[in-house]
Coordinates of C-alpha atoms in Angstrom, one line a residue:
X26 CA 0.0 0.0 0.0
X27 CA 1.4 3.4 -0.8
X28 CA 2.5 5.7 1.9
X29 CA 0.2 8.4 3.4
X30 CA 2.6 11.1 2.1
X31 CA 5.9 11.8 0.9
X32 CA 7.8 11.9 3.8
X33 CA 6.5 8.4 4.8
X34 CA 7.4 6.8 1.3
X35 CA 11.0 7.9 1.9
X36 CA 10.9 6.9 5.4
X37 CA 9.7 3.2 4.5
X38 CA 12.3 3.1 1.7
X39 CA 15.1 4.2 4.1
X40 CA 13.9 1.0 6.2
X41 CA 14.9 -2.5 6.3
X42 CA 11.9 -4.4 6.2
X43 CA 13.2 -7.2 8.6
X44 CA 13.6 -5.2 11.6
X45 CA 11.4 -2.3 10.2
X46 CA 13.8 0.7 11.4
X47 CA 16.2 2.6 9.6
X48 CA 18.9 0.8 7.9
X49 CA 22.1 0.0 9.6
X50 CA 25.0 -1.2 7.4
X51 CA 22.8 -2.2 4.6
X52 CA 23.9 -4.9 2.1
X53 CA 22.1 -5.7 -1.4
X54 CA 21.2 -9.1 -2.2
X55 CA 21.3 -11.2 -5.8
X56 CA 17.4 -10.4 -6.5
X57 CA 17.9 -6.4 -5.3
X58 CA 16.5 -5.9 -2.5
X59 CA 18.5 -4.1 0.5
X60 CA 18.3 -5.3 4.5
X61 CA 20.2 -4.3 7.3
X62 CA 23.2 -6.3 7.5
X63 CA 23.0 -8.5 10.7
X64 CA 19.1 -8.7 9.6
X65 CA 20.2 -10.7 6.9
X66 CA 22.5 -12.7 8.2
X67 CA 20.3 -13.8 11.1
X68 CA 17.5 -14.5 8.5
X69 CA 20.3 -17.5 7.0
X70 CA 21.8 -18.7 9.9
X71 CA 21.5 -22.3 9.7
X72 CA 21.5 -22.5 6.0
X73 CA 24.7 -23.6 3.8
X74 CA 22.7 -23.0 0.5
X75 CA 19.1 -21.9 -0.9
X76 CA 19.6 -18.5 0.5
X77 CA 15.5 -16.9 0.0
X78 CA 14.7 -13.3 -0.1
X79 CA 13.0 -12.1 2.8
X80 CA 10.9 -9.4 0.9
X81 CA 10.5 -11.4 -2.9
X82 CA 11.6 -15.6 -1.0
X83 CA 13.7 -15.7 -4.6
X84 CA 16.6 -17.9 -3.4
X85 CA 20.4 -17.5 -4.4
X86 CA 22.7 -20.7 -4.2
X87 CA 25.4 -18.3 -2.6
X88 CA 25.4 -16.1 0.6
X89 CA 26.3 -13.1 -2.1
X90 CA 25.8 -9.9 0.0
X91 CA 27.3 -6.5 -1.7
X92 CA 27.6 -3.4 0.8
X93 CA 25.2 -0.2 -0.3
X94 CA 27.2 2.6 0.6
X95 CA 24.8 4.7 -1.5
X96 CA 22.0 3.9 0.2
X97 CA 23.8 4.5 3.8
X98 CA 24.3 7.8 3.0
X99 CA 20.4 7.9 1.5
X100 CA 19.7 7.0 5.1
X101 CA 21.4 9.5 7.3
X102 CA 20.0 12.2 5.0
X103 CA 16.2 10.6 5.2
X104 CA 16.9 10.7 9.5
X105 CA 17.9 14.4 9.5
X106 CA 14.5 15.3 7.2
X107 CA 12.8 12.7 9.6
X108 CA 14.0 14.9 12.7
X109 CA 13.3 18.6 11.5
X110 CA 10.1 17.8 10.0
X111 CA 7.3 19.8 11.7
X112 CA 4.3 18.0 13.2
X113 CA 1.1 19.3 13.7
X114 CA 1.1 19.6 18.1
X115 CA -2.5 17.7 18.4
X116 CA -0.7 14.4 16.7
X117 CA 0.1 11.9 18.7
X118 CA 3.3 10.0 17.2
X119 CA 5.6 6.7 18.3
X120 CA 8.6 8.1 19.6
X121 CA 10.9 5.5 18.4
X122 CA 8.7 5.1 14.9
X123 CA 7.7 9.0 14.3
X124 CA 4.0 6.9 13.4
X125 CA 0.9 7.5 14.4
X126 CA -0.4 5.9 17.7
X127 CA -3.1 4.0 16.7
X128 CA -2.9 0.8 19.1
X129 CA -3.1 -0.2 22.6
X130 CA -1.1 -3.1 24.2
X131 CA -3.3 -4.9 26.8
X132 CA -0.2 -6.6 27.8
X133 CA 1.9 -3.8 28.2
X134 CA -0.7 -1.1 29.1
X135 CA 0.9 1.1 26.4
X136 CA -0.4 3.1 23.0
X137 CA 2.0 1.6 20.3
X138 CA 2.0 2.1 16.4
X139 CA 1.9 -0.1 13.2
X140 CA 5.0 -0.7 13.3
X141 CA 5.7 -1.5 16.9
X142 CA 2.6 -4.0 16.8
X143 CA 4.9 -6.0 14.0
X144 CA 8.2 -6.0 16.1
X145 CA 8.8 -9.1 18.4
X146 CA 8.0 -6.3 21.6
X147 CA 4.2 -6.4 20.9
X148 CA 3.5 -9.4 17.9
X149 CA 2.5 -12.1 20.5
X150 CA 0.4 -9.8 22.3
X151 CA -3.6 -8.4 22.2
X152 CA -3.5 -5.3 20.3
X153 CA -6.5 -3.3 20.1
X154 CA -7.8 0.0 18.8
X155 CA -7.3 2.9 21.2
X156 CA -11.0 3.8 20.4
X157 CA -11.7 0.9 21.6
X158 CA -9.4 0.7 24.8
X159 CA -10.7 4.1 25.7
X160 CA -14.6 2.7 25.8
X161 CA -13.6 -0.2 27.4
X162 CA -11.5 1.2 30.2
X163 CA -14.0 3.9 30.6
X164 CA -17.0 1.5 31.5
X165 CA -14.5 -0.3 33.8
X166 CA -13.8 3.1 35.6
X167 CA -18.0 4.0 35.7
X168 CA -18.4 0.6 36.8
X169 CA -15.9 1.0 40.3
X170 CA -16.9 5.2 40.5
X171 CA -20.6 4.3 41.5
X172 CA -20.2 2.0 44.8
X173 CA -17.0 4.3 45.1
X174 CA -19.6 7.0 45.8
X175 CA -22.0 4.4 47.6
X176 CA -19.4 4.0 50.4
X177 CA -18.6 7.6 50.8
X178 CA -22.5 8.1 51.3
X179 CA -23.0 5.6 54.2
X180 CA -19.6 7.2 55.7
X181 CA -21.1 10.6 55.9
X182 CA -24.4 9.0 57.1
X183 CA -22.6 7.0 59.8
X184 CA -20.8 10.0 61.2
X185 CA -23.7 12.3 61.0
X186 CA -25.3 9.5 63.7
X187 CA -22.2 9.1 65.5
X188 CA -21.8 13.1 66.1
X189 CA -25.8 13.1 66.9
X190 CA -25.0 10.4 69.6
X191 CA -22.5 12.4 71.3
X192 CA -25.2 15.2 71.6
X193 CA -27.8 13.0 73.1
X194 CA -25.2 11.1 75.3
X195 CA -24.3 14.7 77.0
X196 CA -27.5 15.1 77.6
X197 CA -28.4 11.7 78.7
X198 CA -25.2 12.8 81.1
X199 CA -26.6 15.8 82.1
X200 CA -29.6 14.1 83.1
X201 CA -28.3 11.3 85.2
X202 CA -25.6 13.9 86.9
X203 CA -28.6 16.2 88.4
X204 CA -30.6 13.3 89.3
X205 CA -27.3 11.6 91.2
X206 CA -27.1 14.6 92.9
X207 CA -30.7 15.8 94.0
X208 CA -30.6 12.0 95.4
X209 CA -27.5 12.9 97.5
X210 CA -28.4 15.9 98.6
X211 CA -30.7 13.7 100.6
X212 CA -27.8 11.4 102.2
X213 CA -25.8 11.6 105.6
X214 CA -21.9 13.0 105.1
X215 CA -20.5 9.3 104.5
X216 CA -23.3 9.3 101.6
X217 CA -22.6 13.4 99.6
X218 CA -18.5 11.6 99.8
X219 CA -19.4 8.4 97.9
X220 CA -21.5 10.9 95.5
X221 CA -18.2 12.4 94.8
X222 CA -17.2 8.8 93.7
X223 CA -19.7 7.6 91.7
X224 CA -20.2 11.6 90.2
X225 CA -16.7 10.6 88.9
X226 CA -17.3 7.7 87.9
X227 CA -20.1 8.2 85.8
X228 CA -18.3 11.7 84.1
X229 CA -15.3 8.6 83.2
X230 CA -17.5 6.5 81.9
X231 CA -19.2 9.6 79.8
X232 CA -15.3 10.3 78.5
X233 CA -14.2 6.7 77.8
X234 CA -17.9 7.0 75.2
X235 CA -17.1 10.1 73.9
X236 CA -13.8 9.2 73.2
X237 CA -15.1 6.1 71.1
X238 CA -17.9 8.4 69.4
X239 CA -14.5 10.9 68.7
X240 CA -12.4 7.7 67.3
X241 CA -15.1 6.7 65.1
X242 CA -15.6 10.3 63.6
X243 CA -12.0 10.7 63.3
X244 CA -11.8 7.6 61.5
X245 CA -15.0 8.0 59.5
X246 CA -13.3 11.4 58.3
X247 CA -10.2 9.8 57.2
X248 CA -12.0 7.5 55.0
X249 CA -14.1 9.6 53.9
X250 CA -11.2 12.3 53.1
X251 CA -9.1 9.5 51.3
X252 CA -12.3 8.4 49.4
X253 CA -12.8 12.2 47.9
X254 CA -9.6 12.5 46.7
X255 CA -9.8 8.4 45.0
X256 CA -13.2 9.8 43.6
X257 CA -11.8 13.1 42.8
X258 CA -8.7 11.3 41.0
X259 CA -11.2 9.0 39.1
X260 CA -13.7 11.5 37.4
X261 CA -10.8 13.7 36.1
X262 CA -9.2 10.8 34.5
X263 CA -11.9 9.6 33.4
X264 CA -12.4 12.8 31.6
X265 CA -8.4 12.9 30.2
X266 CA -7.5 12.6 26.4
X267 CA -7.1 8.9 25.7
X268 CA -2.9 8.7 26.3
X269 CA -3.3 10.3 29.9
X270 CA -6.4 8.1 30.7
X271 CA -5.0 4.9 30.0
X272 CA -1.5 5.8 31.4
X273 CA -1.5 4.0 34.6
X274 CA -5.2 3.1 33.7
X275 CA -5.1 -0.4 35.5
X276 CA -3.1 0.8 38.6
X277 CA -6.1 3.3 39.3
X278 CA -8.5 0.7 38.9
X279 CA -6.6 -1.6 41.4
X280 CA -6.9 0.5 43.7
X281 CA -10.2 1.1 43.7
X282 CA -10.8 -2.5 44.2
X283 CA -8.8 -2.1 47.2
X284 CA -10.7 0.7 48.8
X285 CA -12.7 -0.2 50.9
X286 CA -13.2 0.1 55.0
X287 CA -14.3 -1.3 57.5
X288 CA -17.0 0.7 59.6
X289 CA -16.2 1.1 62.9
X290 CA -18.2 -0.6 65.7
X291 CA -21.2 1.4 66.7
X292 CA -20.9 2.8 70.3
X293 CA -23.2 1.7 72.6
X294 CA -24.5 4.9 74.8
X295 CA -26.2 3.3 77.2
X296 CA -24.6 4.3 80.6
X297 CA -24.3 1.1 82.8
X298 CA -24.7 3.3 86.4
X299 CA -28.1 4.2 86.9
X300 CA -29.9 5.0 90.5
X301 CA -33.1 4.8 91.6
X302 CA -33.2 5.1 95.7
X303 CA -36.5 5.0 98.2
X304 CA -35.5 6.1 101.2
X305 CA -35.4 4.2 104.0
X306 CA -36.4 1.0 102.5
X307 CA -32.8 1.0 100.1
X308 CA -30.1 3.2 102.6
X309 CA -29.4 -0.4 104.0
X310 CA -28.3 -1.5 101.0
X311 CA -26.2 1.2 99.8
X312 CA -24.4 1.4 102.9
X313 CA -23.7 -2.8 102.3
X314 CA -22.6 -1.7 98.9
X315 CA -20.1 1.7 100.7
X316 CA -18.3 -1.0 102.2
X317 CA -16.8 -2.9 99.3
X318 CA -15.7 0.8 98.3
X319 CA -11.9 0.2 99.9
X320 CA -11.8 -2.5 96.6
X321 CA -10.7 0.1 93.2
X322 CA -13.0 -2.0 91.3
X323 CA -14.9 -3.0 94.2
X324 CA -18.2 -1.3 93.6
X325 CA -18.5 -2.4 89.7
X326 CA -17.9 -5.3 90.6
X327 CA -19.9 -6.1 93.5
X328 CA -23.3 -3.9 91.2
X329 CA -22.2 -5.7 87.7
X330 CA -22.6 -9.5 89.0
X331 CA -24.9 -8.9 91.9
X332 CA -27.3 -7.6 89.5
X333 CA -27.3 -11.0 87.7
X334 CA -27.2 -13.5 90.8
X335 CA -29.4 -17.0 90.3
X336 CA -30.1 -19.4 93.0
X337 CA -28.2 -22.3 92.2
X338 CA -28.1 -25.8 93.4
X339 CA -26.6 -29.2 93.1
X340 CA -28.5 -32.6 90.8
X341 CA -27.8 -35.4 92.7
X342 CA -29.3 -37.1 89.4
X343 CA -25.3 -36.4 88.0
X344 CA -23.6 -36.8 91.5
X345 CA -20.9 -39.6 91.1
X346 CA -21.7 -42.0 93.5
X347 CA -18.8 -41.5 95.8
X348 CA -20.4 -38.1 96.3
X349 CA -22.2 -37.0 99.0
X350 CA -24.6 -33.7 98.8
X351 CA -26.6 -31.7 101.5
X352 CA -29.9 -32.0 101.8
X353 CA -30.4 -28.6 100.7
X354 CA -28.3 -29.3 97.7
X355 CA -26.0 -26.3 98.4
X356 CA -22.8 -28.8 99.4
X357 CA -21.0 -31.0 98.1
X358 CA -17.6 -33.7 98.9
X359 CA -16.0 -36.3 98.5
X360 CA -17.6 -39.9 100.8
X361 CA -15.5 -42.6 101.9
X362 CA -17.6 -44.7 99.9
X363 CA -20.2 -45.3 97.2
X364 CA -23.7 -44.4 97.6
X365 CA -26.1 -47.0 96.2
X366 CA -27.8 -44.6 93.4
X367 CA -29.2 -46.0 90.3
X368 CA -26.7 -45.8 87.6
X369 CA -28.4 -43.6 84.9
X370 CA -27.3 -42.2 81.7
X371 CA -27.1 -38.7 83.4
X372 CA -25.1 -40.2 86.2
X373 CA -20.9 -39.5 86.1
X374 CA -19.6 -42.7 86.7
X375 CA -15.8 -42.2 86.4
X376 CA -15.1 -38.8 88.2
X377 CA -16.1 -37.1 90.9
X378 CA -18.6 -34.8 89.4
X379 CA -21.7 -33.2 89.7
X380 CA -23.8 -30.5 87.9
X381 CA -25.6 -27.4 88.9
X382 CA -29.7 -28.5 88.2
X383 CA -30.2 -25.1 86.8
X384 CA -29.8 -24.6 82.8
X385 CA -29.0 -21.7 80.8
X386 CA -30.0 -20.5 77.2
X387 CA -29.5 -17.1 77.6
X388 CA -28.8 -13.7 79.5
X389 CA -26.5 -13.4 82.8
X390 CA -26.1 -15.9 85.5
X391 CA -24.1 -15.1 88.7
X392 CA -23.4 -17.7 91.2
X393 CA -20.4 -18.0 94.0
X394 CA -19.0 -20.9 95.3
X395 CA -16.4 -21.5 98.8
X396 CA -13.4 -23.3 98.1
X397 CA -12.4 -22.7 102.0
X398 CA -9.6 -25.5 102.6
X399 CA -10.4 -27.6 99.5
X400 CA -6.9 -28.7 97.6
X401 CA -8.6 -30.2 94.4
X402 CA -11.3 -29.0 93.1
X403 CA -12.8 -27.9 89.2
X404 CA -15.7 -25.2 88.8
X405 CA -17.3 -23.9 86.2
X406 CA -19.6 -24.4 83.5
X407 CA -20.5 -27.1 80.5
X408 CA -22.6 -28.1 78.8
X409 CA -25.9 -30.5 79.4
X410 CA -24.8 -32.9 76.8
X411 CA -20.9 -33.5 78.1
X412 CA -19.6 -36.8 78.1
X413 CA -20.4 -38.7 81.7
X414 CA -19.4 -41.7 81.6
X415 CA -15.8 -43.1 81.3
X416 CA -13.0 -40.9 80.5
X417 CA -13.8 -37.3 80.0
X418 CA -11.7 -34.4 78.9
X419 CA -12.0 -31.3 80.7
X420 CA -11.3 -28.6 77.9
X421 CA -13.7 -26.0 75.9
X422 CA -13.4 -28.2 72.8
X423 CA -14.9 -31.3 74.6
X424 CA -17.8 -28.9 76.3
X425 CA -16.5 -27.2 79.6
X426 CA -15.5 -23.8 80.5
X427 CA -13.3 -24.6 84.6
X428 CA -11.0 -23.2 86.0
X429 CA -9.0 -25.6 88.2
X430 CA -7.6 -25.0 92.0
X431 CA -5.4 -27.8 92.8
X432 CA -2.6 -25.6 94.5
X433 CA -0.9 -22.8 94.1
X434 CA 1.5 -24.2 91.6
X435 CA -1.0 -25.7 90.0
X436 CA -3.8 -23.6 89.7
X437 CA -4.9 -23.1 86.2
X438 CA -7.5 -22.1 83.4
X439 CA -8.5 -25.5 81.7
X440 CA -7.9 -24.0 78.3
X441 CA -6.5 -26.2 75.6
X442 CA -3.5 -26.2 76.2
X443 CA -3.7 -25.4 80.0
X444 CA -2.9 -21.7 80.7
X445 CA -1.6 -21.0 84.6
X446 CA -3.2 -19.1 87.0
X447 CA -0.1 -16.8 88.9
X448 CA -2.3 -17.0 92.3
X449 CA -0.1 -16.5 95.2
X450 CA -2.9 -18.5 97.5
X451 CA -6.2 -20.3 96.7
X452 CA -9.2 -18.0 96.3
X453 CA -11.6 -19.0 99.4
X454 CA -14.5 -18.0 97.0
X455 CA -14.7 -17.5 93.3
X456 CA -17.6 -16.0 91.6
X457 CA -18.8 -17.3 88.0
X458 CA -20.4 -15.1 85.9
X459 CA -21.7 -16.4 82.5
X460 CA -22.8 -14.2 79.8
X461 CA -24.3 -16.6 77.3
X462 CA -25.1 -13.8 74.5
X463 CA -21.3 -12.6 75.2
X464 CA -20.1 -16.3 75.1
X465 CA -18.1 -15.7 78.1
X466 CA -17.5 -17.1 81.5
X467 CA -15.3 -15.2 84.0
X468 CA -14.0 -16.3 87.2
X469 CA -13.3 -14.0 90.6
X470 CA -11.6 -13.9 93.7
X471 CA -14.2 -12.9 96.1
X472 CA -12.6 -11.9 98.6
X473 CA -10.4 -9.2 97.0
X474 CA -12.9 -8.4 94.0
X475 CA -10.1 -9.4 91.3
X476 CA -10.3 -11.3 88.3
X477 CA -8.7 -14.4 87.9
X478 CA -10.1 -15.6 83.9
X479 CA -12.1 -15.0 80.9
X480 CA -12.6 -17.9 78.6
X481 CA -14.3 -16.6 75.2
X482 CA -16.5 -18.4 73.0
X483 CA -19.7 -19.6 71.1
X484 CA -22.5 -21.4 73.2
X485 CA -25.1 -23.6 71.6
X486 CA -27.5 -25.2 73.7
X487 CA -28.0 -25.6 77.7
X488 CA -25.3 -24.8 79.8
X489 CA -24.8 -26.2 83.4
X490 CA -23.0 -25.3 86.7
X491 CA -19.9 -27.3 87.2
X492 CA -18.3 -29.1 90.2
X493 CA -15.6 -31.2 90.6
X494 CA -14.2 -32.0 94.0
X495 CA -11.5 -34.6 95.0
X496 CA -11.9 -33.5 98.7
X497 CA -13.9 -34.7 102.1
X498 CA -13.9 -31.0 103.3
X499 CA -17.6 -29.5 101.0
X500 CA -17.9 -27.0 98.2
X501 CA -20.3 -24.3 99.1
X502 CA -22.7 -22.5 96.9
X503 CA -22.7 -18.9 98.4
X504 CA -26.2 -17.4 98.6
X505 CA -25.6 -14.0 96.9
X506 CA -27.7 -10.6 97.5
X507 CA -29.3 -9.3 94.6
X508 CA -28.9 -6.0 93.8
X509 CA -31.3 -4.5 91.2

């Protein structure tokens, strides 16, 4: 096909048509036709005889190959025209080719010519019209701005409701802080000094919210700042002339896949202290409660599982036999020997177990138990459908959540494997608190309010008190005062 124009024809006849670029020490062969020299030769390597023209296949017996020094000098003069030859500044040219770029590499991400789409760079490759390119990469870009815009919608929503819960928790605040203190006004001295307490108390817990509802917004911002500037970045090049927009074109689209965020844990504003007195029916209990006050933690502590305290006693359906419980089925130890009891499919028949008859599907369940001078014993919580006869495992994997106080050295969480309790002595109570919902079940020292473990998991079905004891001297369930 004849060149575009006349500076193209001279071009192309100033070109080997092998390696396509200007020639470079070009040689003649029998049939006429010129090629770059090491073109040429590479073209015959291998061959001792039917040499073919690349450009006409004729074939010459003999590697004849005659030097065109005209045409070397034809060559320098058609690069110097090539290189002060004006182009209009809206064309787009190859700058190795001086051609128009027509192309785009999928393989490469990169606008090419004719001529580059025949050289060994690009030939193996998908080559398609930039028209094309630039449709298809602009429906890729529309298809990743929308949710792009989705996501910074629900942001701004979210912290819109965030900032309006700070507003009603200081009021909330407010609220609570005048009743707390018309209620005081109403108290003895030891009474307007424990106000002071639980005044700051409730103005920590306020700050510890606020500083969540501030973490949220600040992090709500930041996504919602990095989000503007992604968008921003998108619809201006999605607006650029086809070489800008598909410069870098997949990069931008990768990271739009990337964006996204995770949205930050809604803050509860539900204040946990609330007060309701009736005076004098209650002042005997707050002044109970005043004197756990010496304990930093003591007064949460004591209000937080109080409030959730069930009546618990022992089944002597799943006593082992060499077990022997109170008639009121709040003690249990170890007998000298067997009791005749029918041996039942709920019955432990190995170890010296027994489970608490109460069952639990749901909500909070408080209960204390005293160790006193017990050496071996396992409390806790599992569930209805454990293993009971044989060998069991005591782990959360075969159904129990225990704690185990065998002595000090020995005292541990029954985790899987066993994690160590550093106790200096025995607890001579310890608290269970099981929040089904939570799936949790923390232990306590009683006596000095601390924690000693929290086992975290899922809970399906009914869950039971736990008791293990290996000793004559009884496990105690603690009746515990309510506190509502």
């Amino acid at each position: 096909m004849a060149a575009a124009n006349p500076a193209e024809s001279l071009r192309d006849e100033a070109s080997c048509s092998i390696c396509l670029d200007y020639f470079t020490d070009p040689v003649m062969t029998d049939c006429g036709h010129n090629f770059c020299r090491s073109c040429i030769t590479q073209s015959w390597e291998g061959r001792d005889t039917d040499f073919p023209c690349p450009q006409c296949r004729e074939t010459s017996q003999q590697r004849n190959l005659r030097p065109n020094r005209q045409l070397v000098n034809i060559t320098e003069m058609v690069k110097k025209l090539s290189q002060c030859s004006v182009r209009p500044k809206e064309e787009n040219l190859c700058e190795e080719h001086e051609e128009k770029l027509k192309l785009f590499c999928e393989e490469d991400q990169k606008i090419i010519c004719l001529i580059c789409r025949e050289s060994r760079d690009h030939k193996s490759h998908t080559v398609i019209p930039i028209k094309e390119a630039v449709q298809e990469y602009k429906e890729k870009l529309k298809m990743h701005l929308e949710p792009l815009r989705k996501d910074l919608e629900d942001l701004l929503k979210f912290t819109s409701t965030e900032e309006k819960k700070a507003e009603e928790l200081k009021s909330e605040t407010q609220i609570k802080r005048q009743k707390v203190e018309s209620e005081f006004e109403e108290l003895q001295q030891f009474l307007n000094k424990e106000k002071q307490i639980l005044l700051s108390r409730l103005q920590e817990e306020e700050k510890k919210i606020l500083q969540r509802i501030r973490e949220n917004v600040t992090q709500l911002e930041q996504q919602s700042f990095t989000l503007k500037q992604l968008i921003s970045e998108i619809e201006e090049k999605s607006q650029q002339l086809a070489t800008e927009l598909l410069k870098d074109v997949k990069d931008a689209l990768s990271r739009c896949q990337k964006m996204k965020f995770p949205k930050p844990e809604a803050v509860s504003t539900n204040l946990k202290m609330d007060f309701q007195l009736s005076y004098p029916q209650q002042l005997k209990k707050w002044i109970t409660k005043f004197e756990v006050k010496s304990h930093p933690a003591g007064m949460d502590w004591w209000m937080e599982c109080g409030r959730y305290a069930v009546n618990v006693t022992l089944d002597p359906e799943t006593a082992h036999p060499n077990l022997v419980l109170s008639e009121d089925g709040k003690s249990v130890r170890r007998g000298n020997t067997g009791q005749k009891v029918p041996d039942t499919p709920q019955r432990f028949d190995l170890y010296p177990c027994v489970l608490g008859s109460e069952g639990f599907t749901s909500g909070r369940h408080y209960w204390e138990v005293e160790v006193g001078g017990i050496v071996g014993c396992i409390l806790g919580v599992c569930k209805d459908s454990v293993r009971r006869k044989g060998r069991i495992t005591v782990s959360p994997g075969e159904g129990f959540w225990t704690v185990r106080l065998w002595k000090e050295q020995r005292c541990s969480a029954l985790t899987s494997p066993q994690t160590q309790l550093p106790l200096s002595e025995i607890p001579r109570a310890v608290g269970i608190l099981l929040d089904y919902e939570a799936g949790k079940v923390s232990f306590y020292d009683v006596d000095n309010k601390s924690h000693l473990f929290t086992f975290t998991d899922s809970f399906t079905g009914k869950l039971r008190p736990f008791f293990w004891t290996d000793s004559d001297f009884p496990l105690r369930i603690r009746q515990v005062p309510a506190w509502n």
